Short mmCIF file of C-alpha atoms in Angstrom, two decimals:
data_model
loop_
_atom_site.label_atom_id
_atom_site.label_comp_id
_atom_site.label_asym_id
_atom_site.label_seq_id
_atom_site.Cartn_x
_atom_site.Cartn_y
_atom_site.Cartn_z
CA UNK A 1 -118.74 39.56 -41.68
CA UNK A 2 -119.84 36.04 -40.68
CA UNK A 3 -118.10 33.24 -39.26
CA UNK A 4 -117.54 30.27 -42.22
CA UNK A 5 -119.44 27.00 -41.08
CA UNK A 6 -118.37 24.89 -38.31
CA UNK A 7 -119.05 21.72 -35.97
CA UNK A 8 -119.46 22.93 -32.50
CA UNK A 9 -119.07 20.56 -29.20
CA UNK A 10 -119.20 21.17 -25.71
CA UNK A 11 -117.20 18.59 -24.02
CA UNK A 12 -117.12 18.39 -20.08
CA UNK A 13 -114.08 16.93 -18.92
CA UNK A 14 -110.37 17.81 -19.78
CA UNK A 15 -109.57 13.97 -21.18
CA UNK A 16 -112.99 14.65 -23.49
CA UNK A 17 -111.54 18.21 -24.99
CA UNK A 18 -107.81 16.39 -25.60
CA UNK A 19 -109.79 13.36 -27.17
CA UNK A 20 -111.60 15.89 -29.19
CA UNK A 21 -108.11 17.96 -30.05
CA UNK A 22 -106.62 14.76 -30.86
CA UNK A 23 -109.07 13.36 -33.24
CA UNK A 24 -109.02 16.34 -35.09
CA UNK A 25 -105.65 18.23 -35.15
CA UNK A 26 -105.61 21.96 -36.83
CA UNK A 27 -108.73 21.38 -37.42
CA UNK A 28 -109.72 22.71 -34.49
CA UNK A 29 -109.84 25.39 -32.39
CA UNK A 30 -110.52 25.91 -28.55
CA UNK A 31 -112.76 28.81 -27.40
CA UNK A 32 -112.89 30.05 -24.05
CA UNK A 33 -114.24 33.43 -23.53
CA UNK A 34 -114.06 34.00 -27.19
CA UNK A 35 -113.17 37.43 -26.97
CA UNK A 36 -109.94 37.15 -29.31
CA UNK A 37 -111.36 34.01 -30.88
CA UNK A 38 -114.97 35.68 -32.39
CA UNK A 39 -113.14 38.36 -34.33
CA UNK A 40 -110.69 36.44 -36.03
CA UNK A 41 -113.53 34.10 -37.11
CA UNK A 42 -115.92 36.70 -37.99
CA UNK A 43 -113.18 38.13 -40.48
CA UNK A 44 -112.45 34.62 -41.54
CA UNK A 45 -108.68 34.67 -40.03
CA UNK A 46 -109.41 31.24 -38.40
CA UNK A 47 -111.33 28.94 -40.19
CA UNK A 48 -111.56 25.70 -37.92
CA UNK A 49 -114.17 22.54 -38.59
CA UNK A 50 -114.80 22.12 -35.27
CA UNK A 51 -115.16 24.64 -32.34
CA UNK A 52 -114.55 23.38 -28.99
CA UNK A 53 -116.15 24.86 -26.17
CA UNK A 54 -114.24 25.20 -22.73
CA UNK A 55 -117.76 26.55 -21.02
CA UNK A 56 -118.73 23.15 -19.49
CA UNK A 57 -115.03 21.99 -18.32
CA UNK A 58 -116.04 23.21 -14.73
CA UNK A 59 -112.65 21.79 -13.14
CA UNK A 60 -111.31 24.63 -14.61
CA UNK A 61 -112.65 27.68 -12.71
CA UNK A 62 -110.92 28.15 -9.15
CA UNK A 63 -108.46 30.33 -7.36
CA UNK A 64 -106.57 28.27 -4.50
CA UNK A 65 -103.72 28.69 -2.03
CA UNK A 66 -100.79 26.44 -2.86
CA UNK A 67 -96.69 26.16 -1.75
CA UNK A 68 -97.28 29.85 -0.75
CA UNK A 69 -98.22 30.73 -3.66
CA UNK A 70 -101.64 30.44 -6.11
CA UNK A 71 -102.98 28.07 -8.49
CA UNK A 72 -105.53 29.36 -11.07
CA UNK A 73 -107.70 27.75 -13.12
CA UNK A 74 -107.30 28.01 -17.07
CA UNK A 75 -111.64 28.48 -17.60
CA UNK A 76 -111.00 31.66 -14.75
CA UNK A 77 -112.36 34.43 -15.90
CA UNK A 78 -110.78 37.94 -15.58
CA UNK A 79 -113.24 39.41 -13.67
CA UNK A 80 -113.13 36.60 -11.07
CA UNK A 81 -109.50 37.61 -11.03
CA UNK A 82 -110.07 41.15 -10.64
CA UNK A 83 -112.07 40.64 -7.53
CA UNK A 84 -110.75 37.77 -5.58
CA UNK A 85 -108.94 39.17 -2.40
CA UNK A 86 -106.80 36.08 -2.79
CA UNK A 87 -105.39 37.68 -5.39
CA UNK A 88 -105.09 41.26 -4.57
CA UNK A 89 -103.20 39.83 -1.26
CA UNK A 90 -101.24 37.46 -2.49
CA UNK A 91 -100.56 38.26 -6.13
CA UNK A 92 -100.87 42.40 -6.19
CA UNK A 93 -99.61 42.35 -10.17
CA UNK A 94 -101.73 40.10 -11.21
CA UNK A 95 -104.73 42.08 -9.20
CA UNK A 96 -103.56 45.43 -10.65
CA UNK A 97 -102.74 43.97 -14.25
CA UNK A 98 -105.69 42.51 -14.35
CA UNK A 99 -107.70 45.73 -14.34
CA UNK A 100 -106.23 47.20 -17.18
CA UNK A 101 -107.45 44.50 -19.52
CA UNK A 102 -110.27 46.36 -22.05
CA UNK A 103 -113.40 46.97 -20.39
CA UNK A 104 -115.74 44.89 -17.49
CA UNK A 105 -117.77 43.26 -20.39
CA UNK A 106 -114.88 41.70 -22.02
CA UNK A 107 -112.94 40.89 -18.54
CA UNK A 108 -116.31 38.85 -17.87
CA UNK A 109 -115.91 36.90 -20.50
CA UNK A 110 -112.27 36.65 -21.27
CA UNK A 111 -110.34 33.88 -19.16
CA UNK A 112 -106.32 33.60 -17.78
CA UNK A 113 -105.79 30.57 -19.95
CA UNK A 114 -107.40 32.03 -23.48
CA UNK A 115 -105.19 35.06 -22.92
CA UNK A 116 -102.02 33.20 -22.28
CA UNK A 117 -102.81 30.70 -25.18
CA UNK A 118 -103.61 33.51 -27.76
CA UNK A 119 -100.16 34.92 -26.75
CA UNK A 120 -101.10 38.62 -28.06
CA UNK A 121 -97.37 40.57 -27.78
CA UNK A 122 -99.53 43.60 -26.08
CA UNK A 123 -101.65 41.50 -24.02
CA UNK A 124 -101.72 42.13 -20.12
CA UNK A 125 -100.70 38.35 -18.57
CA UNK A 126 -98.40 36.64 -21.07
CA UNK A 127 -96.27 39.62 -19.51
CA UNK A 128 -97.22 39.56 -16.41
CA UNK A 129 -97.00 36.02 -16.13
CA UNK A 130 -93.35 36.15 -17.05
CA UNK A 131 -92.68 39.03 -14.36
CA UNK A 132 -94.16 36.66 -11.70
CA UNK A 133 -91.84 33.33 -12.99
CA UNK A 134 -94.94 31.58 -13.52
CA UNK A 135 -95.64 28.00 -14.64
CA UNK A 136 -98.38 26.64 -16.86
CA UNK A 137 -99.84 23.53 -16.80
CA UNK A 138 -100.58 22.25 -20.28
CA UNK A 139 -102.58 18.95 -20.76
CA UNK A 140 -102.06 16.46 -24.02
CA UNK A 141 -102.67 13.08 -24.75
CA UNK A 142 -99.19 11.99 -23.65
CA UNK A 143 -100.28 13.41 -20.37
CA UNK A 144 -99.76 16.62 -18.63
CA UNK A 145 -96.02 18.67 -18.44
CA UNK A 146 -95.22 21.98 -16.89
CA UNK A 147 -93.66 24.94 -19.00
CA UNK A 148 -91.61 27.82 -17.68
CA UNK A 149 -94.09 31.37 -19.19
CA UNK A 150 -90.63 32.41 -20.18
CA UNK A 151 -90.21 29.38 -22.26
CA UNK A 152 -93.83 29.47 -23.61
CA UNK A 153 -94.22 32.07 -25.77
CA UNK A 154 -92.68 31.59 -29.08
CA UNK A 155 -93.31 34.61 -31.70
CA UNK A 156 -96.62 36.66 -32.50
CA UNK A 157 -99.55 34.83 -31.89
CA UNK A 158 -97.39 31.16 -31.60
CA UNK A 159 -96.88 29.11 -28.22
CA UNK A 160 -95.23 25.77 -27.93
CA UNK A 161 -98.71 24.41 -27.51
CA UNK A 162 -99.28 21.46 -29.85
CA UNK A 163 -102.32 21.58 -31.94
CA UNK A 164 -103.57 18.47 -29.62
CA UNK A 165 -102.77 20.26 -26.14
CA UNK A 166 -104.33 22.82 -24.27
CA UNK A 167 -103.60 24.76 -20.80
CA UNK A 168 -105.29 23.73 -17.76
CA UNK A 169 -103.88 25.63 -15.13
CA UNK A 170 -101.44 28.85 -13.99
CA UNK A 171 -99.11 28.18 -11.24
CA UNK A 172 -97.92 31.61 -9.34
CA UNK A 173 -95.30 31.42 -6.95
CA UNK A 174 -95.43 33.28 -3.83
CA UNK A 175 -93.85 36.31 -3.73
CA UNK A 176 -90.69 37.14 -1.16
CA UNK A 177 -91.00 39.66 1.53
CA UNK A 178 -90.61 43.29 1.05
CA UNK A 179 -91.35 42.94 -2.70
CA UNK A 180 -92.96 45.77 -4.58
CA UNK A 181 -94.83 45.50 -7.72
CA UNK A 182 -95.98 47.90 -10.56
CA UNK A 183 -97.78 47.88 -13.68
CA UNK A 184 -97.92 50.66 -15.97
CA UNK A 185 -99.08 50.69 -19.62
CA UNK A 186 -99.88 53.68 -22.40
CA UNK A 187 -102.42 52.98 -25.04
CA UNK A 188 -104.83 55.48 -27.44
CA UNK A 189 -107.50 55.24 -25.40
CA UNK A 190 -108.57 52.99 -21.99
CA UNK A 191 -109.20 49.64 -22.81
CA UNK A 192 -107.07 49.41 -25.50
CA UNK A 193 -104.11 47.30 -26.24
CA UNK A 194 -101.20 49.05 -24.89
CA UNK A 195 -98.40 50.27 -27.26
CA UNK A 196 -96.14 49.99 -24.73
CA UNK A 197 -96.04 48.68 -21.01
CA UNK A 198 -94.20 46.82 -18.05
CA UNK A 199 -94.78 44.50 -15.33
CA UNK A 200 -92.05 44.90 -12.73
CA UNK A 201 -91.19 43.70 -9.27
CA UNK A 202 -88.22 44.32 -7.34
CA UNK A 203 -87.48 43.07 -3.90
CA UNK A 204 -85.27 44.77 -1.26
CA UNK A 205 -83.20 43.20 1.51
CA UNK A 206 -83.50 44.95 5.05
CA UNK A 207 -80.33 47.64 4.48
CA UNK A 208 -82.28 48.55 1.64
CA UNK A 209 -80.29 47.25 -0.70
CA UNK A 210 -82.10 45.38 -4.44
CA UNK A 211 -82.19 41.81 -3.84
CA UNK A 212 -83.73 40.47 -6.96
CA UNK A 213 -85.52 42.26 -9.87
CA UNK A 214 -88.01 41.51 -12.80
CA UNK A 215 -88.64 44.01 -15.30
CA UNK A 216 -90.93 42.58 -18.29
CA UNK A 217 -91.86 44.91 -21.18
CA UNK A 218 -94.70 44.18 -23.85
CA UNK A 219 -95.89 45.30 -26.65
CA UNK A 220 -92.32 46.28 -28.33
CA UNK A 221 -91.85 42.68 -29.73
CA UNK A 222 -93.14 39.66 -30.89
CA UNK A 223 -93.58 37.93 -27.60
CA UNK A 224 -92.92 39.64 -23.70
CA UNK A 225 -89.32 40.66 -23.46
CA UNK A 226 -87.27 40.85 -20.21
CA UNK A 227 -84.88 43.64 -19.65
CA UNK A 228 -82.37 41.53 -17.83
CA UNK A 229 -79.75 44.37 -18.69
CA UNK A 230 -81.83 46.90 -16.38
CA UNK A 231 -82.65 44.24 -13.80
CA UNK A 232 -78.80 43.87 -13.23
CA UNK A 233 -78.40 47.48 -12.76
CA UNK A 234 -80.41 47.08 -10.13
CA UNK A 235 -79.52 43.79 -8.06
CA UNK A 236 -76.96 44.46 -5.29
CA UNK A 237 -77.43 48.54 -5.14
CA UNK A 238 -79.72 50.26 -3.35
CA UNK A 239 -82.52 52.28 -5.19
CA UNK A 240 -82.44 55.56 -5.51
CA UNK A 241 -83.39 58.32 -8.46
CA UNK A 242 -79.98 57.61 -10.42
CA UNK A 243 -79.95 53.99 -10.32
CA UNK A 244 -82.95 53.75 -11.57
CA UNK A 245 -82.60 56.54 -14.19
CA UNK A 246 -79.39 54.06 -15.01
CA UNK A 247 -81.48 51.09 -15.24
CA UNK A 248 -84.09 52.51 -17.46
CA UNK A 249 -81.66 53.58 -19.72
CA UNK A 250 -80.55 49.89 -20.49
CA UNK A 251 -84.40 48.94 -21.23
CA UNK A 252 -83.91 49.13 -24.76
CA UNK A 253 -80.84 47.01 -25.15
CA UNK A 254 -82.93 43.37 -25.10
CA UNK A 255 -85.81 44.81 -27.29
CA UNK A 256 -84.20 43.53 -30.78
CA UNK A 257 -86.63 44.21 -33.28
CA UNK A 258 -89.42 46.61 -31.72
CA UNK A 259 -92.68 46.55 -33.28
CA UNK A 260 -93.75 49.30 -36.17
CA UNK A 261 -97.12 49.67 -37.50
CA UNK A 262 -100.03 52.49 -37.62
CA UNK A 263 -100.09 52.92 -33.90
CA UNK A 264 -96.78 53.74 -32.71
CA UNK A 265 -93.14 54.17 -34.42
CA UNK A 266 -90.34 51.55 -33.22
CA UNK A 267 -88.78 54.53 -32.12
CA UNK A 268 -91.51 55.91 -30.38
CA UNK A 269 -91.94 52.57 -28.49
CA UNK A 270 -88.15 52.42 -27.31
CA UNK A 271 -88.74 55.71 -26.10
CA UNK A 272 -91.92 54.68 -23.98
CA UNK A 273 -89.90 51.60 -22.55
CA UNK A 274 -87.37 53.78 -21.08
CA UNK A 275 -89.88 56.01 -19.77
CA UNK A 276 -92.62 53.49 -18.32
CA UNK A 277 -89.26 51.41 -16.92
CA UNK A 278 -88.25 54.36 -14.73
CA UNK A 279 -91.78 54.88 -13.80
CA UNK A 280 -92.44 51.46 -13.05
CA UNK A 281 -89.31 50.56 -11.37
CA UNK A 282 -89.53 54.00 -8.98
CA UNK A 283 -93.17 52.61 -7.95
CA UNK A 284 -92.21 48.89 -7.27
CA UNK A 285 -89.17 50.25 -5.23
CA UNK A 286 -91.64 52.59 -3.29
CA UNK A 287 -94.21 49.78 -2.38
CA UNK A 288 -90.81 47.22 -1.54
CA UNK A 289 -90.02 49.79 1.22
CA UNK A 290 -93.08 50.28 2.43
CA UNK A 291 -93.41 46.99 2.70
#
């Protein structure tokens, strides 16, 4: 199919896209990479006046050192990502993550901010962004606020972005010593969207013992959900085979309502989140120790 008719502007500056966004309301739509953005169009899911492209917004495009920790551009694109050693040194999750996004064509198109925005429940960042506390910067014509990624993501497809504000940057904070990350996902085929995954990190305290723990798991709901139940397991022992079999077998308690549909059973799901959260926790633990 074809997209229906639209207006389409390429604005350069962040105050001209929010001037743009203001002017017309739902009426518009932001495109980035367009890699979620295209299909819905093309099957006439989204049918917006105006398209506004990001493309020229250069301000938008960097990876920089900041508090210890990273501050990414919304217009960055996945592959830039994928290859900074910025990340991969600083942010290992995000660097790891990041490669299990589709395929090299799409993650050189596709940007940190149009993922987060589109808020997919079996998308790759909104999860790890809530595994890694992070904050994003959204810009509006009452000026610019800061929202917790825990906080951001309301239901399938919905973010507490108003239809006149748009996200300008990730904030990452750095990441405390001896702190091992994993990311582990199962999907069809590679490059598809996962049916089930986590994003975990768990950092240990010099006898060894779990200091703090974040185990995020996607795809089983209608936004990233946190298994605070299995992180508490965790926090205050020290890891070993049991207390992690323990921890993975509270997984399932916060998924409320896990997803059903042609690809995968709820059930089957639940079962994947206990399995991928003893898999994933046994591999952050691993990399914490080795520090």
């Amino acid at each position: 199919m074809k997209p229906p008719p639209f207006d389409f502007v390429c604005p350069k500056t962040v105050g001209e896209v929010i001037s743009l966004l203001e002017k017309h309301q739902s009426d518009a739509k932001l495109i980035a990479g367009g890699q979620s953005l295209m299909p819905l169009l093309n099957m006439r899911l989204a049918r917006p006046d105006i398209l506004i492209d990001l493309s020229k917004v250069a301000d938008l495009d960097y990876i920089k050192e900041a508090d210890g920790g990273l501050t990414i551009g919304a217009m960055t694109c996945q592959r830039t990502v994928e290859r900074s050693e910025l990340v991969k040194s600083r942010q290992p999750l995000l660097h790891e993550a990041t490669r299990f996004i589709a395929h090299p064509q799409i993650r050189n198109r596709g940007t940190i901010g149009g993922s987060l925005a589109h808020a997919d429940p079996a998308a790759v960042y909104p999860a790890v962004a809530v595994a890694l506390d992070a904050k994003l910067e959204v810009a509006g014509p009452k000026g610019k606020r800061s929202v917790e990624a825990a906080d951001f993501f309301v239901s399938y497809l919905t973010t507490v972005l108003e239809p006149n504000e748009m996200i300008t940057e990730v904030r990452l904070p750095g990441l405390p010593a001896r702190t091992g990350c994993s990311f582990i996902e199962v999907s069809r085929r590679h490059g598809d969207y996962a049916l089930t995954g986590i994003a975990s990190t768990v950092t240990l305290q010099n006898g060894g013992q779990c200091s703090a723990a974040r185990i995020v798991l996607f795809g089983v709901g209608a936004t990233p959900v946190r298994a605070r139940k299995a992180e508490q397991v965790m926090v205050g022992q020290k890891p070993g085979e049991k207390l992690i079999g323990q921890a993975a077998e509270k997984a399932n308690e916060d998924i409320e309502e896990p997803l059903s549909d042609i690809h995968a059973s709820a059930e089957y799901r639940r079962h994947l989140a206990q399995v991928l959260t003893r898999r994933g926790l046994a591999v952050a633990c691993e990399r914490a120790a080795a520090g």
